[in-house]
Amino acid sequence: MTFKVYFQPSQKTTPRRENTQSIYIEATSEAEARQLVENNTEYNIEYIELLDEKSLEYEKQNADFKITKF
């Protein structure tokens, strides 16, 4: 399954909407996706979204689409 993870780049600063970024993760569950990001980054996770087939196809049209591997 593919998840889109919305995050703030640092846990040490106050979250601001304009600083929200996202990455795409392959995982078997939302919990596994969260664990991968928490174990490998200093990101402050805001939200994790499971992408269905239509959403994934839409995201793939974005030039910045890339699955993050840890």
JSON list of N, CA and C in Angstrom, two decimals:
[
{"chain": "A", "resi": 1, "resn": "MET", "atom": "N", "xyz": [0.83, -1.17, 0.00]},
{"chain": "A", "resi": 1, "resn": "MET", "atom": "CA", "xyz": [0.00, 0.00, 0.00]},
{"chain": "A", "resi": 1, "resn": "MET", "atom": "C", "xyz": [0.88, 1.24, 0.00]},
{"chain": "A", "resi": 2, "resn": "THR", "atom": "N", "xyz": [0.36, 2.28, -0.59]},
{"chain": "A", "resi": 2, "resn": "THR", "atom": "CA", "xyz": [1.10, 3.54, -0.65]},
{"chain": "A", "resi": 2, "resn": "THR", "atom": "C", "xyz": [0.43, 4.57, 0.26]},
{"chain": "A", "resi": 3, "resn": "PHE", "atom": "N", "xyz": [1.25, 5.22, 1.07]},
{"chain": "A", "resi": 3, "resn": "PHE", "atom": "CA", "xyz": [0.77, 6.23, 2.00]},
{"chain": "A", "resi": 3, "resn": "PHE", "atom": "C", "xyz": [1.42, 7.57, 1.68]},
{"chain": "A", "resi": 4, "resn": "LYS", "atom": "N", "xyz": [0.66, 8.64, 1.85]},
{"chain": "A", "resi": 4, "resn": "LYS", "atom": "CA", "xyz": [1.19, 9.99, 1.74]},
{"chain": "A", "resi": 4, "resn": "LYS", "atom": "C", "xyz": [1.31, 10.51, 3.16]},
{"chain": "A", "resi": 5, "resn": "VAL", "atom": "N", "xyz": [2.52, 10.89, 3.55]},
{"chain": "A", "resi": 5, "resn": "VAL", "atom": "CA", "xyz": [2.79, 11.34, 4.91]},
{"chain": "A", "resi": 5, "resn": "VAL", "atom": "C", "xyz": [3.02, 12.85, 4.89]},
{"chain": "A", "resi": 6, "resn": "TYR", "atom": "N", "xyz": [2.16, 13.58, 5.58]},
{"chain": "A", "resi": 6, "resn": "TYR", "atom": "CA", "xyz": [2.31, 15.03, 5.71]},
{"chain": "A", "resi": 6, "resn": "TYR", "atom": "C", "xyz": [3.10, 15.29, 6.99]},
{"chain": "A", "resi": 7, "resn": "PHE", "atom": "N", "xyz": [4.08, 16.19, 6.91]},
{"chain": "A", "resi": 7, "resn": "PHE", "atom": "CA", "xyz": [4.94, 16.41, 8.06]},
{"chain": "A", "resi": 7, "resn": "PHE", "atom": "C", "xyz": [5.49, 17.82, 8.09]},
{"chain": "A", "resi": 8, "resn": "GLN", "atom": "N", "xyz": [6.00, 18.18, 9.27]},
{"chain": "A", "resi": 8, "resn": "GLN", "atom": "CA", "xyz": [6.79, 19.39, 9.46]},
{"chain": "A", "resi": 8, "resn": "GLN", "atom": "C", "xyz": [8.25, 18.92, 9.51]},
{"chain": "A", "resi": 9, "resn": "PRO", "atom": "N", "xyz": [9.17, 19.69, 8.92]},
{"chain": "A", "resi": 9, "resn": "PRO", "atom": "CA", "xyz": [10.57, 19.23, 8.85]},
{"chain": "A", "resi": 9, "resn": "PRO", "atom": "C", "xyz": [11.26, 19.07, 10.19]},
{"chain": "A", "resi": 10, "resn": "SER", "atom": "N", "xyz": [10.78, 19.71, 11.23]},
{"chain": "A", "resi": 10, "resn": "SER", "atom": "CA", "xyz": [11.46, 19.63, 12.52]},
{"chain": "A", "resi": 10, "resn": "SER", "atom": "C", "xyz": [10.45, 19.50, 13.65]},
{"chain": "A", "resi": 11, "resn": "GLN", "atom": "N", "xyz": [10.82, 18.71, 14.65]},
{"chain": "A", "resi": 11, "resn": "GLN", "atom": "CA", "xyz": [9.98, 18.57, 15.84]},
{"chain": "A", "resi": 11, "resn": "GLN", "atom": "C", "xyz": [10.25, 19.69, 16.83]},
{"chain": "A", "resi": 12, "resn": "LYS", "atom": "N", "xyz": [11.28, 20.48, 16.59]},
{"chain": "A", "resi": 12, "resn": "LYS", "atom": "CA", "xyz": [11.70, 21.50, 17.54]},
{"chain": "A", "resi": 12, "resn": "LYS", "atom": "C", "xyz": [11.07, 22.87, 17.31]},
{"chain": "A", "resi": 13, "resn": "THR", "atom": "N", "xyz": [10.40, 23.05, 16.17]},
{"chain": "A", "resi": 13, "resn": "THR", "atom": "CA", "xyz": [9.77, 24.33, 15.88]},
{"chain": "A", "resi": 13, "resn": "THR", "atom": "C", "xyz": [8.26, 24.18, 15.89]},
{"chain": "A", "resi": 14, "resn": "THR", "atom": "N", "xyz": [7.58, 25.27, 16.10]},
{"chain": "A", "resi": 14, "resn": "THR", "atom": "CA", "xyz": [6.13, 25.26, 16.11]},
{"chain": "A", "resi": 14, "resn": "THR", "atom": "C", "xyz": [5.61, 24.96, 14.70]},
{"chain": "A", "resi": 15, "resn": "PRO", "atom": "N", "xyz": [4.68, 24.02, 14.57]},
{"chain": "A", "resi": 15, "resn": "PRO", "atom": "CA", "xyz": [4.14, 23.70, 13.25]},
{"chain": "A", "resi": 15, "resn": "PRO", "atom": "C", "xyz": [3.43, 24.90, 12.62]},
{"chain": "A", "resi": 16, "resn": "ARG", "atom": "N", "xyz": [3.69, 25.09, 11.32]},
{"chain": "A", "resi": 16, "resn": "ARG", "atom": "CA", "xyz": [3.03, 26.14, 10.55]},
{"chain": "A", "resi": 16, "resn": "ARG", "atom": "C", "xyz": [2.58, 25.53, 9.24]},
{"chain": "A", "resi": 17, "resn": "ARG", "atom": "N", "xyz": [1.37, 25.85, 8.84]},
{"chain": "A", "resi": 17, "resn": "ARG", "atom": "CA", "xyz": [0.78, 25.26, 7.64]},
{"chain": "A", "resi": 17, "resn": "ARG", "atom": "C", "xyz": [1.68, 25.43, 6.42]},
{"chain": "A", "resi": 18, "resn": "GLU", "atom": "N", "xyz": [2.29, 26.59, 6.26]},
{"chain": "A", "resi": 18, "resn": "GLU", "atom": "CA", "xyz": [3.10, 26.84, 5.07]},
{"chain": "A", "resi": 18, "resn": "GLU", "atom": "C", "xyz": [4.39, 26.02, 5.05]},
{"chain": "A", "resi": 19, "resn": "ASN", "atom": "N", "xyz": [4.74, 25.39, 6.16]},
{"chain": "A", "resi": 19, "resn": "ASN", "atom": "CA", "xyz": [5.93, 24.53, 6.22]},
{"chain": "A", "resi": 19, "resn": "ASN", "atom": "C", "xyz": [5.61, 23.06, 6.01]},
{"chain": "A", "resi": 20, "resn": "THR", "atom": "N", "xyz": [4.34, 22.72, 5.86]},
{"chain": "A", "resi": 20, "resn": "THR", "atom": "CA", "xyz": [3.96, 21.32, 5.69]},
{"chain": "A", "resi": 20, "resn": "THR", "atom": "C", "xyz": [4.50, 20.77, 4.38]},
{"chain": "A", "resi": 21, "resn": "GLN", "atom": "N", "xyz": [5.12, 19.61, 4.46]},
{"chain": "A", "resi": 21, "resn": "GLN", "atom": "CA", "xyz": [5.67, 18.91, 3.30]},
{"chain": "A", "resi": 21, "resn": "GLN", "atom": "C", "xyz": [5.08, 17.51, 3.28]},
{"chain": "A", "resi": 22, "resn": "SER", "atom": "N", "xyz": [5.38, 16.75, 2.22]},
{"chain": "A", "resi": 22, "resn": "SER", "atom": "CA", "xyz": [4.87, 15.38, 2.17]},
{"chain": "A", "resi": 22, "resn": "SER", "atom": "C", "xyz": [5.87, 14.46, 1.47]},
{"chain": "A", "resi": 23, "resn": "ILE", "atom": "N", "xyz": [5.79, 13.19, 1.86]},
{"chain": "A", "resi": 23, "resn": "ILE", "atom": "CA", "xyz": [6.55, 12.13, 1.21]},
{"chain": "A", "resi": 23, "resn": "ILE", "atom": "C", "xyz": [5.60, 10.96, 0.99]},
{"chain": "A", "resi": 24, "resn": "TYR", "atom": "N", "xyz": [6.01, 10.06, 0.11]},
{"chain": "A", "resi": 24, "resn": "TYR", "atom": "CA", "xyz": [5.23, 8.86, -0.18]},
{"chain": "A", "resi": 24, "resn": "TYR", "atom": "C", "xyz": [5.99, 7.64, 0.32]},
{"chain": "A", "resi": 25, "resn": "ILE", "atom": "N", "xyz": [5.29, 6.76, 1.00]},
{"chain": "A", "resi": 25, "resn": "ILE", "atom": "CA", "xyz": [5.90, 5.59, 1.64]},
{"chain": "A", "resi": 25, "resn": "ILE", "atom": "C", "xyz": [5.13, 4.33, 1.21]},
{"chain": "A", "resi": 26, "resn": "GLU", "atom": "N", "xyz": [5.85, 3.25, 0.94]},
{"chain": "A", "resi": 26, "resn": "GLU", "atom": "CA", "xyz": [5.26, 1.93, 0.73]},
{"chain": "A", "resi": 26, "resn": "GLU", "atom": "C", "xyz": [5.32, 1.20, 2.07]},
{"chain": "A", "resi": 27, "resn": "ALA", "atom": "N", "xyz": [4.16, 0.74, 2.56]},
{"chain": "A", "resi": 27, "resn": "ALA", "atom": "CA", "xyz": [4.11, 0.00, 3.83]},
{"chain": "A", "resi": 27, "resn": "ALA", "atom": "C", "xyz": [2.87, -0.88, 3.83]},
{"chain": "A", "resi": 28, "resn": "THR", "atom": "N", "xyz": [2.83, -1.83, 4.76]},
{"chain": "A", "resi": 28, "resn": "THR", "atom": "CA", "xyz": [1.68, -2.74, 4.84]},
{"chain": "A", "resi": 28, "resn": "THR", "atom": "C", "xyz": [0.55, -2.17, 5.68]},
{"chain": "A", "resi": 29, "resn": "SER", "atom": "N", "xyz": [0.85, -1.14, 6.49]},
{"chain": "A", "resi": 29, "resn": "SER", "atom": "CA", "xyz": [-0.18, -0.52, 7.33]},
{"chain": "A", "resi": 29, "resn": "SER", "atom": "C", "xyz": [0.21, 0.91, 7.66]},
{"chain": "A", "resi": 30, "resn": "GLU", "atom": "N", "xyz": [-0.75, 1.67, 8.16]},
{"chain": "A", "resi": 30, "resn": "GLU", "atom": "CA", "xyz": [-0.47, 3.03, 8.59]},
{"chain": "A", "resi": 30, "resn": "GLU", "atom": "C", "xyz": [0.53, 3.05, 9.74]},
{"chain": "A", "resi": 31, "resn": "ALA", "atom": "N", "xyz": [0.39, 2.09, 10.64]},
{"chain": "A", "resi": 31, "resn": "ALA", "atom": "CA", "xyz": [1.31, 2.00, 11.77]},
{"chain": "A", "resi": 31, "resn": "ALA", "atom": "C", "xyz": [2.74, 1.76, 11.30]},
{"chain": "A", "resi": 32, "resn": "GLU", "atom": "N", "xyz": [2.91, 0.89, 10.32]},
{"chain": "A", "resi": 32, "resn": "GLU", "atom": "CA", "xyz": [4.25, 0.63, 9.79]},
{"chain": "A", "resi": 32, "resn": "GLU", "atom": "C", "xyz": [4.81, 1.87, 9.09]},
{"chain": "A", "resi": 33, "resn": "ALA", "atom": "N", "xyz": [3.97, 2.59, 8.35]},
{"chain": "A", "resi": 33, "resn": "ALA", "atom": "CA", "xyz": [4.41, 3.82, 7.68]},
{"chain": "A", "resi": 33, "resn": "ALA", "atom": "C", "xyz": [4.88, 4.83, 8.72]},
{"chain": "A", "resi": 34, "resn": "ARG", "atom": "N", "xyz": [4.10, 4.99, 9.79]},
{"chain": "A", "resi": 34, "resn": "ARG", "atom": "CA", "xyz": [4.48, 5.93, 10.86]},
{"chain": "A", "resi": 34, "resn": "ARG", "atom": "C", "xyz": [5.81, 5.51, 11.49]},
{"chain": "A", "resi": 35, "resn": "GLN", "atom": "N", "xyz": [5.97, 4.23, 11.75]},
{"chain": "A", "resi": 35, "resn": "GLN", "atom": "CA", "xyz": [7.20, 3.73, 12.37]},
{"chain": "A", "resi": 35, "resn": "GLN", "atom": "C", "xyz": [8.41, 3.96, 11.48]},
{"chain": "A", "resi": 36, "resn": "LEU", "atom": "N", "xyz": [8.26, 3.73, 10.18]},
{"chain": "A", "resi": 36, "resn": "LEU", "atom": "CA", "xyz": [9.36, 3.97, 9.24]},
{"chain": "A", "resi": 36, "resn": "LEU", "atom": "C", "xyz": [9.82, 5.42, 9.28]},
{"chain": "A", "resi": 37, "resn": "VAL", "atom": "N", "xyz": [8.86, 6.34, 9.25]},
{"chain": "A", "resi": 37, "resn": "VAL", "atom": "CA", "xyz": [9.21, 7.77, 9.26]},
{"chain": "A", "resi": 37, "resn": "VAL", "atom": "C", "xyz": [9.82, 8.16, 10.60]},
{"chain": "A", "resi": 38, "resn": "GLU", "atom": "N", "xyz": [9.22, 7.72, 11.69]},
{"chain": "A", "resi": 38, "resn": "GLU", "atom": "CA", "xyz": [9.74, 8.08, 13.01]},
{"chain": "A", "resi": 38, "resn": "GLU", "atom": "C", "xyz": [11.14, 7.53, 13.26]},
{"chain": "A", "resi": 39, "resn": "ASN", "atom": "N", "xyz": [11.41, 6.33, 12.78]},
{"chain": "A", "resi": 39, "resn": "ASN", "atom": "CA", "xyz": [12.72, 5.71, 13.01]},
{"chain": "A", "resi": 39, "resn": "ASN", "atom": "C", "xyz": [13.83, 6.28, 12.13]},
{"chain": "A", "resi": 40, "resn": "ASN", "atom": "N", "xyz": [13.46, 6.89, 11.00]},
{"chain": "A", "resi": 40, "resn": "ASN", "atom": "CA", "xyz": [14.47, 7.31, 10.03]},
{"chain": "A", "resi": 40, "resn": "ASN", "atom": "C", "xyz": [14.57, 8.81, 9.81]},
{"chain": "A", "resi": 41, "resn": "THR", "atom": "N", "xyz": [13.74, 9.60, 10.47]},
{"chain": "A", "resi": 41, "resn": "THR", "atom": "CA", "xyz": [13.77, 11.05, 10.27]},
{"chain": "A", "resi": 41, "resn": "THR", "atom": "C", "xyz": [13.52, 11.77, 11.59]},
{"chain": "A", "resi": 42, "resn": "GLU", "atom": "N", "xyz": [13.66, 13.08, 11.54]},
{"chain": "A", "resi": 42, "resn": "GLU", "atom": "CA", "xyz": [13.33, 13.94, 12.67]},
{"chain": "A", "resi": 42, "resn": "GLU", "atom": "C", "xyz": [12.02, 14.68, 12.39]},
{"chain": "A", "resi": 43, "resn": "TYR", "atom": "N", "xyz": [11.23, 14.20, 11.46]},
{"chain": "A", "resi": 43, "resn": "TYR", "atom": "CA", "xyz": [10.00, 14.87, 11.05]},
{"chain": "A", "resi": 43, "resn": "TYR", "atom": "C", "xyz": [8.94, 14.82, 12.14]},
{"chain": "A", "resi": 44, "resn": "ASN", "atom": "N", "xyz": [8.12, 15.85, 12.17]},
{"chain": "A", "resi": 44, "resn": "ASN", "atom": "CA", "xyz": [6.94, 15.91, 13.04]},
{"chain": "A", "resi": 44, "resn": "ASN", "atom": "C", "xyz": [5.75, 15.53, 12.16]},
{"chain": "A", "resi": 45, "resn": "ILE", "atom": "N", "xyz": [5.27, 14.31, 12.28]},
{"chain": "A", "resi": 45, "resn": "ILE", "atom": "CA", "xyz": [4.19, 13.81, 11.41]},
{"chain": "A", "resi": 45, "resn": "ILE", "atom": "C", "xyz": [2.88, 14.48, 11.77]},
{"chain": "A", "resi": 46, "resn": "GLU", "atom": "N", "xyz": [2.21, 15.01, 10.76]},
{"chain": "A", "resi": 46, "resn": "GLU", "atom": "CA", "xyz": [0.90, 15.64, 10.96]},
{"chain": "A", "resi": 46, "resn": "GLU", "atom": "C", "xyz": [-0.23, 14.67, 10.64]},
{"chain": "A", "resi": 47, "resn": "TYR", "atom": "N", "xyz": [-0.10, 13.96, 9.51]},
{"chain": "A", "resi": 47, "resn": "TYR", "atom": "CA", "xyz": [-1.19, 13.12, 9.05]},
{"chain": "A", "resi": 47, "resn": "TYR", "atom": "C", "xyz": [-0.64, 12.09, 8.08]},
{"chain": "A", "resi": 48, "resn": "ILE", "atom": "N", "xyz": [-1.22, 10.89, 8.10]},
{"chain": "A", "resi": 48, "resn": "ILE", "atom": "CA", "xyz": [-0.84, 9.84, 7.17]},
{"chain": "A", "resi": 48, "resn": "ILE", "atom": "C", "xyz": [-2.09, 9.42, 6.41]},
{"chain": "A", "resi": 49, "resn": "GLU", "atom": "N", "xyz": [-2.02, 9.49, 5.08]},
{"chain": "A", "resi": 49, "resn": "GLU", "atom": "CA", "xyz": [-3.18, 9.20, 4.23]},
{"chain": "A", "resi": 49, "resn": "GLU", "atom": "C", "xyz": [-2.90, 7.99, 3.36]},
{"chain": "A", "resi": 50, "resn": "LEU", "atom": "N", "xyz": [-3.80, 7.01, 3.41]},
{"chain": "A", "resi": 50, "resn": "LEU", "atom": "CA", "xyz": [-3.72, 5.86, 2.51]},
{"chain": "A", "resi": 50, "resn": "LEU", "atom": "C", "xyz": [-4.24, 6.29, 1.15]},
{"chain": "A", "resi": 51, "resn": "LEU", "atom": "N", "xyz": [-3.44, 6.07, 0.10]},
{"chain": "A", "resi": 51, "resn": "LEU", "atom": "CA", "xyz": [-3.85, 6.46, -1.24]},
{"chain": "A", "resi": 51, "resn": "LEU", "atom": "C", "xyz": [-4.54, 5.30, -1.94]},
{"chain": "A", "resi": 52, "resn": "ASP", "atom": "N", "xyz": [-5.79, 5.51, -2.36]},
{"chain": "A", "resi": 52, "resn": "ASP", "atom": "CA", "xyz": [-6.47, 4.49, -3.16]},
{"chain": "A", "resi": 52, "resn": "ASP", "atom": "C", "xyz": [-5.93, 4.58, -4.60]},
{"chain": "A", "resi": 53, "resn": "GLU", "atom": "N", "xyz": [-6.42, 3.72, -5.48]},
{"chain": "A", "resi": 53, "resn": "GLU", "atom": "CA", "xyz": [-5.88, 3.65, -6.84]},
{"chain": "A", "resi": 53, "resn": "GLU", "atom": "C", "xyz": [-6.02, 4.97, -7.58]},
{"chain": "A", "resi": 54, "resn": "LYS", "atom": "N", "xyz": [-7.18, 5.60, -7.49]},
{"chain": "A", "resi": 54, "resn": "LYS", "atom": "CA", "xyz": [-7.40, 6.86, -8.20]},
{"chain": "A", "resi": 54, "resn": "LYS", "atom": "C", "xyz": [-6.52, 7.97, -7.65]},
{"chain": "A", "resi": 55, "resn": "SER", "atom": "N", "xyz": [-6.40, 8.04, -6.34]},
{"chain": "A", "resi": 55, "resn": "SER", "atom": "CA", "xyz": [-5.55, 9.07, -5.72]},
{"chain": "A", "resi": 55, "resn": "SER", "atom": "C", "xyz": [-4.09, 8.85, -6.09]},
{"chain": "A", "resi": 56, "resn": "LEU", "atom": "N", "xyz": [-3.66, 7.60, -6.10]},
{"chain": "A", "resi": 56, "resn": "LEU", "atom": "CA", "xyz": [-2.27, 7.29, -6.44]},
{"chain": "A", "resi": 56, "resn": "LEU", "atom": "C", "xyz": [-1.98, 7.68, -7.89]},
{"chain": "A", "resi": 57, "resn": "GLU", "atom": "N", "xyz": [-2.88, 7.39, -8.80]},
{"chain": "A", "resi": 57, "resn": "GLU", "atom": "CA", "xyz": [-2.69, 7.78, -10.19]},
{"chain": "A", "resi": 57, "resn": "GLU", "atom": "C", "xyz": [-2.61, 9.29, -10.33]},
{"chain": "A", "resi": 58, "resn": "TYR", "atom": "N", "xyz": [-3.42, 10.01, -9.58]},
{"chain": "A", "resi": 58, "resn": "TYR", "atom": "CA", "xyz": [-3.39, 11.47, -9.60]},
{"chain": "A", "resi": 58, "resn": "TYR", "atom": "C", "xyz": [-2.04, 11.98, -9.08]},
{"chain": "A", "resi": 59, "resn": "GLU", "atom": "N", "xyz": [-1.58, 11.42, -7.97]},
{"chain": "A", "resi": 59, "resn": "GLU", "atom": "CA", "xyz": [-0.30, 11.85, -7.39]},
{"chain": "A", "resi": 59, "resn": "GLU", "atom": "C", "xyz": [0.87, 11.55, -8.32]},
{"chain": "A", "resi": 60, "resn": "LYS", "atom": "N", "xyz": [0.80, 10.46, -9.07]},
{"chain": "A", "resi": 60, "resn": "LYS", "atom": "CA", "xyz": [1.88, 10.09, -9.99]},
{"chain": "A", "resi": 60, "resn": "LYS", "atom": "C", "xyz": [2.03, 11.10, -11.12]},
{"chain": "A", "resi": 61, "resn": "GLN", "atom": "N", "xyz": [1.00, 11.88, -11.39]},
{"chain": "A", "resi": 61, "resn": "GLN", "atom": "CA", "xyz": [1.07, 12.90, -12.44]},
{"chain": "A", "resi": 61, "resn": "GLN", "atom": "C", "xyz": [1.91, 14.10, -12.00]},
{"chain": "A", "resi": 62, "resn": "ASN", "atom": "N", "xyz": [2.13, 14.23, -10.72]},
{"chain": "A", "resi": 62, "resn": "ASN", "atom": "CA", "xyz": [2.94, 15.31, -10.18]},
{"chain": "A", "resi": 62, "resn": "ASN", "atom": "C", "xyz": [4.42, 15.03, -10.46]},
{"chain": "A", "resi": 63, "resn": "ALA", "atom": "N", "xyz": [5.12, 16.02, -10.95]},
{"chain": "A", "resi": 63, "resn": "ALA", "atom": "CA", "xyz": [6.54, 15.84, -11.29]},
{"chain": "A", "resi": 63, "resn": "ALA", "atom": "C", "xyz": [7.39, 15.49, -10.07]},
{"chain": "A", "resi": 64, "resn": "ASP", "atom": "N", "xyz": [6.94, 15.86, -8.86]},
{"chain": "A", "resi": 64, "resn": "ASP", "atom": "CA", "xyz": [7.70, 15.60, -7.64]},
{"chain": "A", "resi": 64, "resn": "ASP", "atom": "C", "xyz": [7.41, 14.23, -7.02]},
{"chain": "A", "resi": 65, "resn": "PHE", "atom": "N", "xyz": [6.56, 13.42, -7.64]},
{"chain": "A", "resi": 65, "resn": "PHE", "atom": "CA", "xyz": [6.19, 12.12, -7.07]},
{"chain": "A", "resi": 65, "resn": "PHE", "atom": "C", "xyz": [7.40, 11.19, -7.06]},
{"chain": "A", "resi": 66, "resn": "LYS", "atom": "N", "xyz": [7.68, 10.65, -5.86]},
{"chain": "A", "resi": 66, "resn": "LYS", "atom": "CA", "xyz": [8.77, 9.70, -5.68]},
{"chain": "A", "resi": 66, "resn": "LYS", "atom": "C", "xyz": [8.50, 8.92, -4.40]},
{"chain": "A", "resi": 67, "resn": "ILE", "atom": "N", "xyz": [8.60, 7.60, -4.48]},
{"chain": "A", "resi": 67, "resn": "ILE", "atom": "CA", "xyz": [8.45, 6.77, -3.29]},
{"chain": "A", "resi": 67, "resn": "ILE", "atom": "C", "xyz": [9.74, 6.87, -2.47]},
{"chain": "A", "resi": 68, "resn": "THR", "atom": "N", "xyz": [9.62, 7.20, -1.19]},
{"chain": "A", "resi": 68, "resn": "THR", "atom": "CA", "xyz": [10.78, 7.31, -0.31]},
{"chain": "A", "resi": 68, "resn": "THR", "atom": "C", "xyz": [11.10, 5.93, 0.25]},
{"chain": "A", "resi": 69, "resn": "LYS", "atom": "N", "xyz": [12.35, 5.54, 0.16]},
{"chain": "A", "resi": 69, "resn": "LYS", "atom": "CA", "xyz": [12.82, 4.26, 0.69]},
{"chain": "A", "resi": 69, "resn": "LYS", "atom": "C", "xyz": [13.77, 4.53, 1.86]},
{"chain": "A", "resi": 70, "resn": "PHE", "atom": "N", "xyz": [13.59, 3.79, 2.93]},
{"chain": "A", "resi": 70, "resn": "PHE", "atom": "CA", "xyz": [14.49, 3.90, 4.08]},
{"chain": "A", "resi": 70, "resn": "PHE", "atom": "C", "xyz": [15.31, 2.66, 4.21]}
]
